[in-house]
GROMACS .gro file of C-alpha atoms in nm:
model
  300
    1UNK     CA    1   7.899  15.922   9.627
    2UNK     CA    2   7.848  15.547   9.519
    3UNK     CA    3   7.970  15.289   9.764
    4UNK     CA    4   8.312  15.159   9.659
    5UNK     CA    5   8.238  14.798   9.545
    6UNK     CA    6   8.596  14.655   9.566
    7UNK     CA    7   8.469  14.296   9.642
    8UNK     CA    8   8.272  14.293   9.298
    9UNK     CA    9   8.427  14.199   8.979
   10UNK     CA   10   8.207  14.303   8.689
   11UNK     CA   11   8.189  14.108   8.365
   12UNK     CA   12   7.948  14.025   8.073
   13UNK     CA   13   7.846  13.713   7.885
   14UNK     CA   14   7.735  13.593   7.535
   15UNK     CA   15   7.380  13.610   7.646
   16UNK     CA   16   7.408  13.991   7.644
   17UNK     CA   17   7.491  13.953   7.265
   18UNK     CA   18   7.161  13.752   7.209
   19UNK     CA   19   7.355  13.419   7.217
   20UNK     CA   20   7.181  13.113   7.350
   21UNK     CA   21   7.288  12.856   7.126
   22UNK     CA   22   7.645  12.704   7.018
   23UNK     CA   23   7.545  12.775   6.658
   24UNK     CA   24   7.259  12.987   6.535
   25UNK     CA   25   7.219  13.207   6.225
   26UNK     CA   26   7.050  13.473   6.436
   27UNK     CA   27   7.346  13.512   6.650
   28UNK     CA   28   7.662  13.734   6.616
   29UNK     CA   29   7.988  13.554   6.532
   30UNK     CA   30   8.201  13.475   6.830
   31UNK     CA   31   8.496  13.700   6.711
   32UNK     CA   32   8.249  14.000   6.709
   33UNK     CA   33   8.117  13.928   7.058
   34UNK     CA   34   8.477  13.902   7.207
   35UNK     CA   35   8.577  14.221   7.025
   36UNK     CA   36   8.272  14.422   7.156
   37UNK     CA   37   8.274  14.284   7.491
   38UNK     CA   38   8.623  14.419   7.536
   39UNK     CA   39   8.524  14.743   7.352
   40UNK     CA   40   8.247  14.807   7.598
   41UNK     CA   41   8.500  14.801   7.887
   42UNK     CA   42   8.458  14.467   8.040
   43UNK     CA   43   8.748  14.245   8.134
   44UNK     CA   44   8.544  13.928   8.248
   45UNK     CA   45   8.340  13.682   8.040
   46UNK     CA   46   8.175  13.361   8.053
   47UNK     CA   47   8.209  13.089   7.803
   48UNK     CA   48   7.832  13.086   7.715
   49UNK     CA   49   7.701  12.777   7.529
   50UNK     CA   50   7.962  12.519   7.494
   51UNK     CA   51   8.080  12.529   7.135
   52UNK     CA   52   8.003  12.905   7.073
   53UNK     CA   53   8.356  13.022   7.158
   54UNK     CA   54   8.636  12.801   7.056
   55UNK     CA   55   8.681  12.482   7.267
   56UNK     CA   56   9.042  12.433   7.216
   57UNK     CA   57   9.199  12.585   7.517
   58UNK     CA   58   9.529  12.713   7.347
   59UNK     CA   59   9.306  12.889   7.094
   60UNK     CA   60   9.062  13.028   7.321
   61UNK     CA   61   9.326  13.141   7.560
   62UNK     CA   62   9.495  13.329   7.262
   63UNK     CA   63   9.166  13.495   7.154
   64UNK     CA   64   9.080  13.618   7.491
   65UNK     CA   65   9.422  13.734   7.613
   66UNK     CA   66   9.482  13.950   7.301
   67UNK     CA   67   9.159  14.130   7.405
   68UNK     CA   68   9.252  14.162   7.769
   69UNK     CA   69   8.969  13.935   7.866
   70UNK     CA   70   8.955  13.660   8.135
   71UNK     CA   71   8.701  13.368   8.185
   72UNK     CA   72   8.489  13.361   8.502
   73UNK     CA   73   8.283  13.052   8.451
   74UNK     CA   74   8.133  12.788   8.217
   75UNK     CA   75   7.771  12.691   8.213
   76UNK     CA   76   7.575  12.362   8.212
   77UNK     CA   77   7.208  12.254   8.207
   78UNK     CA   78   7.108  11.942   8.389
   79UNK     CA   79   6.782  11.734   8.488
   80UNK     CA   80   6.934  11.572   8.816
   81UNK     CA   81   6.571  11.559   8.959
   82UNK     CA   82   6.487  11.276   8.726
   83UNK     CA   83   6.721  11.041   8.931
   84UNK     CA   84   7.046  10.859   8.903
   85UNK     CA   85   6.975  10.761   8.548
   86UNK     CA   86   7.042  11.124   8.449
   87UNK     CA   87   7.409  11.106   8.583
   88UNK     CA   88   7.608  10.964   8.307
   89UNK     CA   89   7.463  11.209   8.037
   90UNK     CA   90   7.490  11.502   8.287
   91UNK     CA   91   7.852  11.394   8.364
   92UNK     CA   92   7.937  11.381   7.979
   93UNK     CA   93   7.837  11.740   7.929
   94UNK     CA   94   7.988  11.853   8.260
   95UNK     CA   95   8.337  11.682   8.187
   96UNK     CA   96   8.375  11.879   7.866
   97UNK     CA   97   8.240  12.218   7.998
   98UNK     CA   98   8.455  12.190   8.326
   99UNK     CA   99   8.772  12.091   8.146
  100UNK     CA  100   8.756  12.396   7.939
  101UNK     CA  101   8.660  12.630   8.219
  102UNK     CA  102   8.957  12.476   8.429
  103UNK     CA  103   9.187  12.534   8.141
  104UNK     CA  104   9.073  12.899   8.128
  105UNK     CA  105   9.176  12.949   8.491
  106UNK     CA  106   8.809  12.998   8.603
  107UNK     CA  107   8.686  12.883   8.919
  108UNK     CA  108   8.299  12.850   8.880
  109UNK     CA  109   8.050  12.623   8.695
  110UNK     CA  110   7.709  12.764   8.667
  111UNK     CA  111   7.460  12.491   8.677
  112UNK     CA  112   7.104  12.570   8.532
  113UNK     CA  113   6.825  12.318   8.604
  114UNK     CA  114   6.638  12.166   8.304
  115UNK     CA  115   6.325  12.340   8.182
  116UNK     CA  116   5.966  12.203   8.261
  117UNK     CA  117   5.832  12.411   7.983
  118UNK     CA  118   5.968  12.452   7.637
  119UNK     CA  119   6.114  12.799   7.593
  120UNK     CA  120   6.039  12.805   7.216
  121UNK     CA  121   5.703  12.606   7.161
  122UNK     CA  122   5.562  12.652   7.521
  123UNK     CA  123   5.499  12.267   7.524
  124UNK     CA  124   5.471  12.146   7.906
  125UNK     CA  125   5.770  11.881   7.924
  126UNK     CA  126   5.698  11.804   8.293
  127UNK     CA  127   5.485  11.924   8.597
  128UNK     CA  128   5.605  12.257   8.732
  129UNK     CA  129   5.619  12.112   9.090
  130UNK     CA  130   5.856  11.828   9.200
  131UNK     CA  131   5.752  11.539   9.413
  132UNK     CA  132   5.937  11.476   9.740
  133UNK     CA  133   6.143  11.202   9.570
  134UNK     CA  134   6.219  11.437   9.274
  135UNK     CA  135   6.339  11.701   9.533
  136UNK     CA  136   6.566  11.450   9.695
  137UNK     CA  137   6.701  11.340   9.366
  138UNK     CA  138   6.768  11.708   9.280
  139UNK     CA  139   6.944  11.789   9.612
  140UNK     CA  140   7.143  11.469   9.654
  141UNK     CA  141   7.231  11.492   9.264
  142UNK     CA  142   7.352  11.852   9.295
  143UNK     CA  143   7.563  11.788   9.607
  144UNK     CA  144   7.718  11.484   9.421
  145UNK     CA  145   7.792  11.722   9.116
  146UNK     CA  146   7.943  11.970   9.347
  147UNK     CA  147   8.177  11.728   9.515
  148UNK     CA  148   8.301  11.544   9.190
  149UNK     CA  149   8.337  11.899   9.004
  150UNK     CA  150   8.542  12.017   9.289
  151UNK     CA  151   8.746  11.701   9.330
  152UNK     CA  152   8.828  11.644   8.948
  153UNK     CA  153   8.837  12.005   8.821
  154UNK     CA  154   8.880  12.220   9.128
  155UNK     CA  155   8.577  12.431   9.025
  156UNK     CA  156   8.286  12.539   9.256
  157UNK     CA  157   7.926  12.477   9.123
  158UNK     CA  158   7.686  12.773   9.177
  159UNK     CA  159   7.322  12.667   9.094
  160UNK     CA  160   7.124  12.929   8.884
  161UNK     CA  161   6.752  12.968   8.972
  162UNK     CA  162   6.578  13.014   8.639
  163UNK     CA  163   6.237  13.096   8.506
  164UNK     CA  164   6.048  12.800   8.388
  165UNK     CA  165   6.265  12.549   8.598
  166UNK     CA  166   6.194  12.379   8.916
  167UNK     CA  167   6.429  12.624   9.124
  168UNK     CA  168   6.273  12.948   9.037
  169UNK     CA  169   6.044  13.133   9.311
  170UNK     CA  170   6.155  13.229   9.648
  171UNK     CA  171   5.995  12.914   9.812
  172UNK     CA  172   6.167  12.694   9.585
  173UNK     CA  173   6.504  12.858   9.611
  174UNK     CA  174   6.492  12.845   9.989
  175UNK     CA  175   6.403  12.487   9.978
  176UNK     CA  176   6.674  12.401   9.769
  177UNK     CA  177   6.930  12.604   9.975
  178UNK     CA  178   6.794  12.456  10.303
  179UNK     CA  179   6.823  12.106  10.165
  180UNK     CA  180   7.177  12.134  10.033
  181UNK     CA  181   7.519  12.147  10.194
  182UNK     CA  182   7.694  12.482  10.146
  183UNK     CA  183   8.040  12.297  10.142
  184UNK     CA  184   7.929  12.137   9.788
  185UNK     CA  185   7.652  12.354   9.643
  186UNK     CA  186   7.592  12.750   9.637
  187UNK     CA  187   7.384  12.983   9.430
  188UNK     CA  188   7.434  13.183   9.120
  189UNK     CA  189   7.184  13.451   9.199
  190UNK     CA  190   7.059  13.589   8.890
  191UNK     CA  191   6.871  13.927   8.985
  192UNK     CA  192   6.656  13.923   8.677
  193UNK     CA  193   6.530  13.564   8.695
  194UNK     CA  194   6.463  13.588   9.065
  195UNK     CA  195   6.243  13.915   9.020
  196UNK     CA  196   6.075  13.751   8.716
  197UNK     CA  197   5.965  13.473   8.952
  198UNK     CA  198   5.856  13.716   9.226
  199UNK     CA  199   6.169  13.715   9.463
  200UNK     CA  200   6.361  13.979   9.636
  201UNK     CA  201   6.742  13.968   9.567
  202UNK     CA  202   6.835  14.197   9.852
  203UNK     CA  203   6.643  13.987  10.088
  204UNK     CA  204   6.792  13.661   9.957
  205UNK     CA  205   7.139  13.806  10.005
  206UNK     CA  206   7.092  13.940  10.324
  207UNK     CA  207   6.921  13.606  10.440
  208UNK     CA  208   7.134  13.347  10.276
  209UNK     CA  209   7.468  13.551  10.226
  210UNK     CA  210   7.694  13.268  10.301
  211UNK     CA  211   7.533  13.070  10.016
  212UNK     CA  212   7.555  13.341   9.737
  213UNK     CA  213   7.864  13.234   9.536
  214UNK     CA  214   7.817  13.434   9.214
  215UNK     CA  215   7.589  13.694   9.079
  216UNK     CA  216   7.424  13.754   8.732
  217UNK     CA  217   7.298  14.122   8.691
  218UNK     CA  218   6.980  14.164   8.515
  219UNK     CA  219   6.655  14.347   8.515
  220UNK     CA  220   6.292  14.287   8.409
  221UNK     CA  221   6.030  14.545   8.281
  222UNK     CA  222   5.748  14.519   8.539
  223UNK     CA  223   5.473  14.594   8.289
  224UNK     CA  224   5.597  14.344   8.050
  225UNK     CA  225   5.635  14.101   8.328
  226UNK     CA  226   5.275  14.163   8.446
  227UNK     CA  227   5.140  14.062   8.116
  228UNK     CA  228   5.365  13.751   8.080
  229UNK     CA  229   5.249  13.626   8.415
  230UNK     CA  230   4.881  13.708   8.362
  231UNK     CA  231   4.896  13.520   8.016
  232UNK     CA  232   5.124  13.254   8.124
  233UNK     CA  233   5.382  13.332   7.864
  234UNK     CA  234   5.688  13.090   7.844
  235UNK     CA  235   6.018  13.246   7.915
  236UNK     CA  236   6.150  13.237   7.549
  237UNK     CA  237   5.872  13.447   7.387
  238UNK     CA  238   5.872  13.653   7.696
  239UNK     CA  239   6.243  13.742   7.627
  240UNK     CA  240   6.132  13.816   7.265
  241UNK     CA  241   5.893  14.072   7.405
  242UNK     CA  242   6.178  14.259   7.576
  243UNK     CA  243   6.086  14.114   7.928
  244UNK     CA  244   6.460  14.139   8.034
  245UNK     CA  245   6.546  14.512   7.985
  246UNK     CA  246   6.836  14.746   7.984
  247UNK     CA  247   6.954  14.875   8.336
  248UNK     CA  248   6.832  15.096   8.516
  249UNK     CA  249   6.496  15.096   8.344
  250UNK     CA  250   6.362  14.783   8.521
  251UNK     CA  251   6.359  14.582   8.879
  252UNK     CA  252   6.522  14.520   9.077
  253UNK     CA  253   6.739  14.827   9.142
  254UNK     CA  254   7.101  14.717   9.103
  255UNK     CA  255   7.253  14.962   9.335
  256UNK     CA  256   7.115  14.800   9.651
  257UNK     CA  257   7.172  14.450   9.527
  258UNK     CA  258   7.545  14.524   9.473
  259UNK     CA  259   7.562  14.706   9.810
  260UNK     CA  260   7.412  14.415   9.984
  261UNK     CA  261   7.667  14.185   9.801
  262UNK     CA  262   7.959  14.405   9.881
  263UNK     CA  263   7.844  14.385  10.265
  264UNK     CA  264   7.910  14.010  10.250
  265UNK     CA  265   8.281  14.081  10.262
  266UNK     CA  266   8.372  13.831  10.003
  267UNK     CA  267   8.502  13.857   9.665
  268UNK     CA  268   8.209  13.801   9.390
  269UNK     CA  269   8.179  13.797   9.021
  270UNK     CA  270   7.869  14.011   8.900
  271UNK     CA  271   7.830  13.904   8.534
  272UNK     CA  272   7.594  14.135   8.319
  273UNK     CA  273   7.313  13.914   8.158
  274UNK     CA  274   7.039  14.080   7.948
  275UNK     CA  275   6.869  13.810   7.776
  276UNK     CA  276   6.796  13.927   7.420
  277UNK     CA  277   6.746  13.639   7.200
  278UNK     CA  278   6.699  13.690   6.913
  279UNK     CA  279   6.838  14.056   6.860
  280UNK     CA  280   6.963  14.276   6.581
  281UNK     CA  281   7.344  14.238   6.569
  282UNK     CA  282   7.403  14.604   6.614
  283UNK     CA  283   7.178  14.627   6.909
  284UNK     CA  284   7.402  14.481   7.190
  285UNK     CA  285   7.712  14.703   7.193
  286UNK     CA  286   7.558  15.042   7.264
  287UNK     CA  287   7.356  14.874   7.557
  288UNK     CA  288   7.684  14.706   7.686
  289UNK     CA  289   7.851  15.041   7.684
  290UNK     CA  290   7.568  15.240   7.848
  291UNK     CA  291   7.527  14.944   8.113
  292UNK     CA  292   7.915  14.935   8.203
  293UNK     CA  293   7.872  15.313   8.249
  294UNK     CA  294   7.572  15.262   8.475
  295UNK     CA  295   7.749  15.007   8.668
  296UNK     CA  296   8.040  15.237   8.735
  297UNK     CA  297   7.808  15.505   8.864
  298UNK     CA  298   7.709  15.239   9.112
  299UNK     CA  299   8.051  15.205   9.228
  300UNK     CA  300   8.138  14.886   9.035
   0.00000   0.00000   0.00000
C-alpha cells in the first residue's frame, strides 16, 4: 500500500500543456488549459508565463473559481548574478507577477535564473560558470529579493535549479544553498531538471530538507538524456526531442521522492510539469489524466 502523502498538495501547470510563452501560436488557448487541467483532476495550478492567463485579478479569480481551481505560485526569471544594475528591471517584472500572485491568495514566487545558453538558437550568451564576484551578486541579490518580496507581498521565493542556468548541478545547487540564508531564500526542487543535470533528488531532500520549499514533479528519459549530454544539446531542442517524459517512464522514480518529501513533516506543493513545447494540442490532456492517476497510486 502506498504511503499516505497527506502533506503533499499536487497540482499542474501551463508547462504541462506545452506553454512556455505569454502568447504563441503553437500553444493552446488559456481557456482550454484551465478546462483541461480541471478535467484531469487537479485543483492547484501555477500562473505560468505572465500574460498567458488573464492578469486582471478579478477576472482570473472568476475563471479559476468556476473550475474549482486555486493558484499555488507565480514565476519570474532573473539575472541577478550580473550585479546591482539588474535590480530595477528584475523588480519591474517581479512587482507585476508578485501582485497577481498575492491577489490569487498564493504564497510562493518561483524564481528561475537566467539562461547562459539560448534555448532556441543554442547561442552561448554567457560563460556557464560564474566568477566569485558573480556568485556573490547572485546570492546577495536573491536574499534581497526574498526579503523584499516577503515584506511587500507576503510571498516566499523558491529558487528553481534549471538546465542551462548557473544553478543546475548538484555542486552548484549545494553552493547556492550553503551561501544563502534560509530565512530569505529556499528551493523549488524540480526533479526533472535536477536529474537532467546529474543530481539525486532524494539525496537533496534528505540532506537539505529544511531548504526544500516547493516541488516540481518531472521525469527525464535516460536514453534521450545520454544523447543530449553527449552532443551538448541545448535545453529547448532537448525538450523537442522528448527528453522530459511522461511518468513513470523516466527518472527519478517519483514515489521515493514524494516519500522523502512527506517525511520532512511540512506541507509542500508538488506541481507536475512535463516540458512539452511545442506539442500537438490534443496531446496534454490524456497525459495529465494518466499522470494524476499514477500520482494517486503513489499516495498523492
